[in-house]
Amino acid sequence: MKDYRSAIDKALMDQARLASMSEAASLARFQQEMFGGVTRQQLAELSQTASATQRALEDAAKPYGGVAQMMREIENQRRSVDEFLKAPGILEAIEEARRGHWASAFAGYKISDLSKLYGGSLDTVLSSAAEQSRHILSSTPVADAATAAAIKASYPLDSLIAGVSAKMTVIAGVTAVSGVETPAYDAAFHGLLGDWRLRPDLPERFWNDKSYREDRYRRADVDAGLIDVEPQVAVELMISSGLIGGTVEPDGAVALLSFGSVSMAIRATDAEVDAYRVIRSFERRLRDFIRGKLEAHAGPGWLKRRVDGAIVKRATDKRDAALKSGESVTDLLEFTDLGELMEIILRGDNWSDTFEAVFVNRDRFRQDMLTLLALRRPVAHSRVIDSPQLAEAMLVMHRLDARMSGA
């Protein structure tokens, strides 16, 4: 296991170091969508910024043989990491390491202290989680169990950051013991994010005014520490608490999420770009899930019978344009977006016949999808993602993936 962990840490951190040099290039890939709704003046300012960024990128790339060579190296590195993560046993090893992080983190708390965070409502579940953490620590050699303790020791026990870490650890424990569709999970989720739920129709001021945004969070009872910490620290806490898999190194933290057959890394140093990429990966996961389920229930012609005509028309137009530009993908479902995938699942017959048994709660599923849509929408690419948004998105994707994996 130690060999696995060493290889995992090296691969993920190498990816983070190389990818950090490509921030401008990563953003450039999104510029086509970012231009929607932008004024001429804003576009001119963006063009000036892009030119300055390009010059800075060219200067930074000179030691690496120029931009083209650097980009080839980055792409080769990403392919290498992708292949590494596909190797037999790697994802299992990462999951075992995550369990070790969680067990060591949970064991560091007194159940009585954790109980106070939830007014005693989670005592039974917390006791079961404590028993499970002891079992993991006694039966599994945890190669880097000190990571969680080191992160925790960096902050006073009564600090806001320690409170965030404790609540993330509880969410991970409750998920392991009772699952994601239980009152206990709802209470643990509420303890971190309160009544807050991200959605696409929030006023523009929410995205542009940090003080206004933080005031909205506080009025919704979002954890004060989560509001205050930077995304880089939030990623570190999610890893050290065992909420998600990954590694924490002096150079930065890299979280790893796996959705079905797709694995993605989130670098703490570039959470905005990586969070968007992870949501896109989750979108592919959801698309594959819909395809498999509806084909099994409605047969090969399911798309015409179980998808509204307007969605099919838009997808057909997109596919035709793509084919004219030289693309070879012909599957219409590949040309649907996240909002349309939500519509397909929530369509009356699809929900009652197929998806209700998977996602259980229609209103919760809709809200979860709206959360992701708020971050996935094109204009969001130019916004700074904060820690509450990042935590909510990670929890939502994890919850939905857990439901799909158990179906």
JSON list of C-alpha atoms in Angstrom, two decimals, residues 54-198:
[
{"chain": "A", "resi": 54, "resn": "GLN", "atom": "CA", "xyz": [-0.36, 35.42, -23.33]},
{"chain": "A", "resi": 55, "resn": "ARG", "atom": "CA", "xyz": [2.86, 37.45, -23.13]},
{"chain": "A", "resi": 56, "resn": "ALA", "atom": "CA", "xyz": [3.37, 36.34, -19.53]},
{"chain": "A", "resi": 57, "resn": "LEU", "atom": "CA", "xyz": [2.75, 32.75, -20.54]},
{"chain": "A", "resi": 58, "resn": "GLU", "atom": "CA", "xyz": [5.25, 32.98, -23.39]},
{"chain": "A", "resi": 59, "resn": "ASP", "atom": "CA", "xyz": [7.89, 34.42, -21.04]},
{"chain": "A", "resi": 60, "resn": "ALA", "atom": "CA", "xyz": [7.22, 31.72, -18.46]},
{"chain": "A", "resi": 61, "resn": "ALA", "atom": "CA", "xyz": [7.38, 29.00, -21.11]},
{"chain": "A", "resi": 62, "resn": "LYS", "atom": "CA", "xyz": [10.79, 29.97, -22.54]},
{"chain": "A", "resi": 63, "resn": "PRO", "atom": "CA", "xyz": [12.76, 27.72, -20.14]},
{"chain": "A", "resi": 64, "resn": "TYR", "atom": "CA", "xyz": [10.56, 24.82, -21.28]},
{"chain": "A", "resi": 65, "resn": "GLY", "atom": "CA", "xyz": [11.14, 25.27, -25.00]},
{"chain": "A", "resi": 66, "resn": "GLY", "atom": "CA", "xyz": [8.22, 27.59, -25.70]},
{"chain": "A", "resi": 67, "resn": "VAL", "atom": "CA", "xyz": [4.47, 27.43, -25.27]},
{"chain": "A", "resi": 68, "resn": "ALA", "atom": "CA", "xyz": [3.91, 24.64, -27.79]},
{"chain": "A", "resi": 69, "resn": "GLN", "atom": "CA", "xyz": [6.49, 22.38, -26.18]},
{"chain": "A", "resi": 70, "resn": "MET", "atom": "CA", "xyz": [5.19, 23.17, -22.71]},
{"chain": "A", "resi": 71, "resn": "MET", "atom": "CA", "xyz": [1.63, 22.34, -23.74]},
{"chain": "A", "resi": 72, "resn": "ARG", "atom": "CA", "xyz": [2.79, 19.05, -25.24]},
{"chain": "A", "resi": 73, "resn": "GLU", "atom": "CA", "xyz": [4.52, 18.21, -21.97]},
{"chain": "A", "resi": 74, "resn": "ILE", "atom": "CA", "xyz": [1.41, 19.10, -19.99]},
{"chain": "A", "resi": 75, "resn": "GLU", "atom": "CA", "xyz": [-0.81, 17.00, -22.23]},
{"chain": "A", "resi": 76, "resn": "ASN", "atom": "CA", "xyz": [1.60, 14.07, -22.05]},
{"chain": "A", "resi": 77, "resn": "GLN", "atom": "CA", "xyz": [1.67, 14.37, -18.27]},
{"chain": "A", "resi": 78, "resn": "ARG", "atom": "CA", "xyz": [-2.12, 14.40, -18.05]},
{"chain": "A", "resi": 79, "resn": "ARG", "atom": "CA", "xyz": [-2.34, 11.35, -20.27]},
{"chain": "A", "resi": 80, "resn": "SER", "atom": "CA", "xyz": [0.24, 9.64, -18.10]},
{"chain": "A", "resi": 81, "resn": "VAL", "atom": "CA", "xyz": [-1.76, 10.38, -14.96]},
{"chain": "A", "resi": 82, "resn": "ASP", "atom": "CA", "xyz": [-4.99, 9.24, -16.64]},
{"chain": "A", "resi": 83, "resn": "GLU", "atom": "CA", "xyz": [-3.38, 5.96, -17.59]},
{"chain": "A", "resi": 84, "resn": "PHE", "atom": "CA", "xyz": [-1.92, 5.61, -14.11]},
{"chain": "A", "resi": 85, "resn": "LEU", "atom": "CA", "xyz": [-5.36, 6.05, -12.54]},
{"chain": "A", "resi": 86, "resn": "LYS", "atom": "CA", "xyz": [-6.77, 3.37, -14.84]},
{"chain": "A", "resi": 87, "resn": "ALA", "atom": "CA", "xyz": [-4.25, 0.79, -13.64]},
{"chain": "A", "resi": 88, "resn": "PRO", "atom": "CA", "xyz": [-5.76, -2.14, -11.70]},
{"chain": "A", "resi": 89, "resn": "GLY", "atom": "CA", "xyz": [-6.14, -1.44, -8.01]},
{"chain": "A", "resi": 90, "resn": "ILE", "atom": "CA", "xyz": [-5.22, 2.25, -8.07]},
{"chain": "A", "resi": 91, "resn": "LEU", "atom": "CA", "xyz": [-8.68, 3.68, -7.35]},
{"chain": "A", "resi": 92, "resn": "GLU", "atom": "CA", "xyz": [-9.20, 1.06, -4.67]},
{"chain": "A", "resi": 93, "resn": "ALA", "atom": "CA", "xyz": [-5.90, 2.11, -3.08]},
{"chain": "A", "resi": 94, "resn": "ILE", "atom": "CA", "xyz": [-6.94, 5.77, -3.15]},
{"chain": "A", "resi": 95, "resn": "GLU", "atom": "CA", "xyz": [-10.26, 4.89, -1.52]},
{"chain": "A", "resi": 96, "resn": "GLU", "atom": "CA", "xyz": [-8.48, 2.89, 1.17]},
{"chain": "A", "resi": 97, "resn": "ALA", "atom": "CA", "xyz": [-6.21, 5.85, 1.84]},
{"chain": "A", "resi": 98, "resn": "ARG", "atom": "CA", "xyz": [-9.28, 8.11, 2.11]},
{"chain": "A", "resi": 99, "resn": "ARG", "atom": "CA", "xyz": [-10.79, 5.74, 4.66]},
{"chain": "A", "resi": 100, "resn": "GLY", "atom": "CA", "xyz": [-7.54, 5.90, 6.58]},
{"chain": "A", "resi": 101, "resn": "HIS", "atom": "CA", "xyz": [-7.62, 9.70, 6.53]},
{"chain": "A", "resi": 102, "resn": "TRP", "atom": "CA", "xyz": [-11.18, 9.66, 7.83]},
{"chain": "A", "resi": 103, "resn": "ALA", "atom": "CA", "xyz": [-10.57, 7.04, 10.53]},
{"chain": "A", "resi": 104, "resn": "SER", "atom": "CA", "xyz": [-7.53, 8.84, 11.91]},
{"chain": "A", "resi": 105, "resn": "ALA", "atom": "CA", "xyz": [-9.33, 12.21, 11.80]},
{"chain": "A", "resi": 106, "resn": "PHE", "atom": "CA", "xyz": [-12.50, 10.90, 13.45]},
{"chain": "A", "resi": 107, "resn": "ALA", "atom": "CA", "xyz": [-10.55, 9.10, 16.17]},
{"chain": "A", "resi": 108, "resn": "GLY", "atom": "CA", "xyz": [-9.00, 12.42, 17.15]},
{"chain": "A", "resi": 109, "resn": "TYR", "atom": "CA", "xyz": [-12.33, 13.82, 18.36]},
{"chain": "A", "resi": 110, "resn": "LYS", "atom": "CA", "xyz": [-14.36, 13.11, 21.46]},
{"chain": "A", "resi": 111, "resn": "ILE", "atom": "CA", "xyz": [-17.85, 11.92, 20.60]},
{"chain": "A", "resi": 112, "resn": "SER", "atom": "CA", "xyz": [-19.23, 14.28, 23.24]},
{"chain": "A", "resi": 113, "resn": "ASP", "atom": "CA", "xyz": [-17.61, 17.25, 21.49]},
{"chain": "A", "resi": 114, "resn": "LEU", "atom": "CA", "xyz": [-18.97, 16.25, 18.10]},
{"chain": "A", "resi": 115, "resn": "SER", "atom": "CA", "xyz": [-22.39, 15.63, 19.61]},
{"chain": "A", "resi": 116, "resn": "LYS", "atom": "CA", "xyz": [-22.60, 19.24, 20.79]},
{"chain": "A", "resi": 117, "resn": "LEU", "atom": "CA", "xyz": [-22.29, 20.46, 17.20]},
{"chain": "A", "resi": 118, "resn": "TYR", "atom": "CA", "xyz": [-25.63, 18.81, 16.39]},
{"chain": "A", "resi": 119, "resn": "GLY", "atom": "CA", "xyz": [-27.48, 19.16, 19.69]},
{"chain": "A", "resi": 120, "resn": "GLY", "atom": "CA", "xyz": [-27.22, 15.45, 20.41]},
{"chain": "A", "resi": 121, "resn": "SER", "atom": "CA", "xyz": [-29.29, 14.46, 17.35]},
{"chain": "A", "resi": 122, "resn": "LEU", "atom": "CA", "xyz": [-26.51, 12.34, 15.85]},
{"chain": "A", "resi": 123, "resn": "ASP", "atom": "CA", "xyz": [-25.34, 10.47, 18.95]},
{"chain": "A", "resi": 124, "resn": "THR", "atom": "CA", "xyz": [-26.30, 7.00, 17.70]},
{"chain": "A", "resi": 125, "resn": "VAL", "atom": "CA", "xyz": [-24.74, 7.50, 14.28]},
{"chain": "A", "resi": 126, "resn": "LEU", "atom": "CA", "xyz": [-21.61, 9.07, 15.76]},
{"chain": "A", "resi": 127, "resn": "SER", "atom": "CA", "xyz": [-21.15, 6.08, 18.07]},
{"chain": "A", "resi": 128, "resn": "SER", "atom": "CA", "xyz": [-21.43, 3.72, 15.10]},
{"chain": "A", "resi": 129, "resn": "ALA", "atom": "CA", "xyz": [-18.96, 5.84, 13.14]},
{"chain": "A", "resi": 130, "resn": "ALA", "atom": "CA", "xyz": [-16.51, 5.77, 16.06]},
{"chain": "A", "resi": 131, "resn": "GLU", "atom": "CA", "xyz": [-16.71, 1.98, 16.13]},
{"chain": "A", "resi": 132, "resn": "GLN", "atom": "CA", "xyz": [-16.07, 1.84, 12.39]},
{"chain": "A", "resi": 133, "resn": "SER", "atom": "CA", "xyz": [-13.09, 4.18, 12.63]},
{"chain": "A", "resi": 134, "resn": "ARG", "atom": "CA", "xyz": [-11.55, 2.02, 15.37]},
{"chain": "A", "resi": 135, "resn": "HIS", "atom": "CA", "xyz": [-12.04, -1.05, 13.21]},
{"chain": "A", "resi": 136, "resn": "ILE", "atom": "CA", "xyz": [-10.31, 0.61, 10.24]},
{"chain": "A", "resi": 137, "resn": "LEU", "atom": "CA", "xyz": [-7.37, 1.77, 12.33]},
{"chain": "A", "resi": 138, "resn": "SER", "atom": "CA", "xyz": [-6.94, -1.65, 13.93]},
{"chain": "A", "resi": 139, "resn": "SER", "atom": "CA", "xyz": [-7.20, -3.69, 10.73]},
{"chain": "A", "resi": 140, "resn": "THR", "atom": "CA", "xyz": [-5.63, -1.48, 8.04]},
{"chain": "A", "resi": 141, "resn": "PRO", "atom": "CA", "xyz": [-2.05, -0.20, 7.86]},
{"chain": "A", "resi": 142, "resn": "VAL", "atom": "CA", "xyz": [-2.63, 3.51, 7.26]},
{"chain": "A", "resi": 143, "resn": "ALA", "atom": "CA", "xyz": [0.51, 4.72, 5.50]},
{"chain": "A", "resi": 144, "resn": "ASP", "atom": "CA", "xyz": [-0.20, 8.41, 5.97]},
{"chain": "A", "resi": 145, "resn": "ALA", "atom": "CA", "xyz": [-2.51, 8.55, 8.96]},
{"chain": "A", "resi": 146, "resn": "ALA", "atom": "CA", "xyz": [-0.41, 11.40, 10.29]},
{"chain": "A", "resi": 147, "resn": "THR", "atom": "CA", "xyz": [-1.64, 13.68, 7.50]},
{"chain": "A", "resi": 148, "resn": "ALA", "atom": "CA", "xyz": [-4.99, 14.41, 9.11]},
{"chain": "A", "resi": 149, "resn": "ALA", "atom": "CA", "xyz": [-3.41, 14.87, 12.52]},
{"chain": "A", "resi": 150, "resn": "ALA", "atom": "CA", "xyz": [-0.82, 17.24, 11.06]},
{"chain": "A", "resi": 151, "resn": "ILE", "atom": "CA", "xyz": [-3.47, 19.38, 9.41]},
{"chain": "A", "resi": 152, "resn": "LYS", "atom": "CA", "xyz": [-5.55, 19.43, 12.58]},
{"chain": "A", "resi": 153, "resn": "ALA", "atom": "CA", "xyz": [-2.55, 20.28, 14.76]},
{"chain": "A", "resi": 154, "resn": "SER", "atom": "CA", "xyz": [-1.83, 23.32, 12.60]},
{"chain": "A", "resi": 155, "resn": "TYR", "atom": "CA", "xyz": [-4.85, 25.09, 14.06]},
{"chain": "A", "resi": 156, "resn": "PRO", "atom": "CA", "xyz": [-6.12, 25.65, 17.63]},
{"chain": "A", "resi": 157, "resn": "LEU", "atom": "CA", "xyz": [-8.81, 23.15, 18.58]},
{"chain": "A", "resi": 158, "resn": "ASP", "atom": "CA", "xyz": [-11.31, 25.96, 19.09]},
{"chain": "A", "resi": 159, "resn": "SER", "atom": "CA", "xyz": [-10.54, 27.67, 15.78]},
{"chain": "A", "resi": 160, "resn": "LEU", "atom": "CA", "xyz": [-13.08, 28.08, 12.99]},
{"chain": "A", "resi": 161, "resn": "ILE", "atom": "CA", "xyz": [-10.98, 25.88, 10.72]},
{"chain": "A", "resi": 162, "resn": "ALA", "atom": "CA", "xyz": [-11.00, 23.06, 13.26]},
{"chain": "A", "resi": 163, "resn": "GLY", "atom": "CA", "xyz": [-14.80, 23.30, 13.32]},
{"chain": "A", "resi": 164, "resn": "VAL", "atom": "CA", "xyz": [-14.99, 22.99, 9.54]},
{"chain": "A", "resi": 165, "resn": "SER", "atom": "CA", "xyz": [-12.71, 19.95, 9.61]},
{"chain": "A", "resi": 166, "resn": "ALA", "atom": "CA", "xyz": [-14.79, 18.30, 12.34]},
{"chain": "A", "resi": 167, "resn": "LYS", "atom": "CA", "xyz": [-18.03, 18.81, 10.42]},
{"chain": "A", "resi": 168, "resn": "MET", "atom": "CA", "xyz": [-16.50, 17.42, 7.22]},
{"chain": "A", "resi": 169, "resn": "THR", "atom": "CA", "xyz": [-15.29, 14.39, 9.17]},
{"chain": "A", "resi": 170, "resn": "VAL", "atom": "CA", "xyz": [-18.80, 13.87, 10.54]},
{"chain": "A", "resi": 171, "resn": "ILE", "atom": "CA", "xyz": [-20.33, 14.04, 7.05]},
{"chain": "A", "resi": 172, "resn": "ALA", "atom": "CA", "xyz": [-17.89, 11.37, 5.87]},
{"chain": "A", "resi": 173, "resn": "GLY", "atom": "CA", "xyz": [-18.70, 9.20, 8.89]},
{"chain": "A", "resi": 174, "resn": "VAL", "atom": "CA", "xyz": [-22.46, 9.59, 8.57]},
{"chain": "A", "resi": 175, "resn": "THR", "atom": "CA", "xyz": [-22.24, 8.74, 4.87]},
{"chain": "A", "resi": 176, "resn": "ALA", "atom": "CA", "xyz": [-20.33, 5.54, 5.67]},
{"chain": "A", "resi": 177, "resn": "VAL", "atom": "CA", "xyz": [-22.71, 4.48, 8.44]},
{"chain": "A", "resi": 178, "resn": "SER", "atom": "CA", "xyz": [-26.17, 5.56, 7.27]},
{"chain": "A", "resi": 179, "resn": "GLY", "atom": "CA", "xyz": [-25.88, 6.62, 3.61]},
{"chain": "A", "resi": 180, "resn": "VAL", "atom": "CA", "xyz": [-26.80, 9.85, 1.85]},
{"chain": "A", "resi": 181, "resn": "GLU", "atom": "CA", "xyz": [-30.61, 9.65, 1.96]},
{"chain": "A", "resi": 182, "resn": "THR", "atom": "CA", "xyz": [-31.16, 9.71, 5.71]},
{"chain": "A", "resi": 183, "resn": "PRO", "atom": "CA", "xyz": [-32.12, 12.31, 8.33]},
{"chain": "A", "resi": 184, "resn": "ALA", "atom": "CA", "xyz": [-28.65, 11.88, 9.85]},
{"chain": "A", "resi": 185, "resn": "TYR", "atom": "CA", "xyz": [-26.99, 12.88, 6.57]},
{"chain": "A", "resi": 186, "resn": "ASP", "atom": "CA", "xyz": [-29.33, 15.86, 6.25]},
{"chain": "A", "resi": 187, "resn": "ALA", "atom": "CA", "xyz": [-28.37, 17.01, 9.75]},
{"chain": "A", "resi": 188, "resn": "ALA", "atom": "CA", "xyz": [-24.65, 16.63, 9.04]},
{"chain": "A", "resi": 189, "resn": "PHE", "atom": "CA", "xyz": [-25.00, 18.46, 5.72]},
{"chain": "A", "resi": 190, "resn": "HIS", "atom": "CA", "xyz": [-26.96, 21.24, 7.42]},
{"chain": "A", "resi": 191, "resn": "GLY", "atom": "CA", "xyz": [-24.27, 21.56, 10.07]},
{"chain": "A", "resi": 192, "resn": "LEU", "atom": "CA", "xyz": [-21.79, 22.63, 7.41]},
{"chain": "A", "resi": 193, "resn": "LEU", "atom": "CA", "xyz": [-23.91, 24.48, 4.84]},
{"chain": "A", "resi": 194, "resn": "GLY", "atom": "CA", "xyz": [-27.00, 25.42, 6.82]},
{"chain": "A", "resi": 195, "resn": "ASP", "atom": "CA", "xyz": [-30.03, 26.22, 4.66]},
{"chain": "A", "resi": 196, "resn": "TRP", "atom": "CA", "xyz": [-27.87, 27.52, 1.83]},
{"chain": "A", "resi": 197, "resn": "ARG", "atom": "CA", "xyz": [-28.33, 26.10, -1.67]},
{"chain": "A", "resi": 198, "resn": "LEU", "atom": "CA", "xyz": [-26.66, 27.52, -4.76]}
]
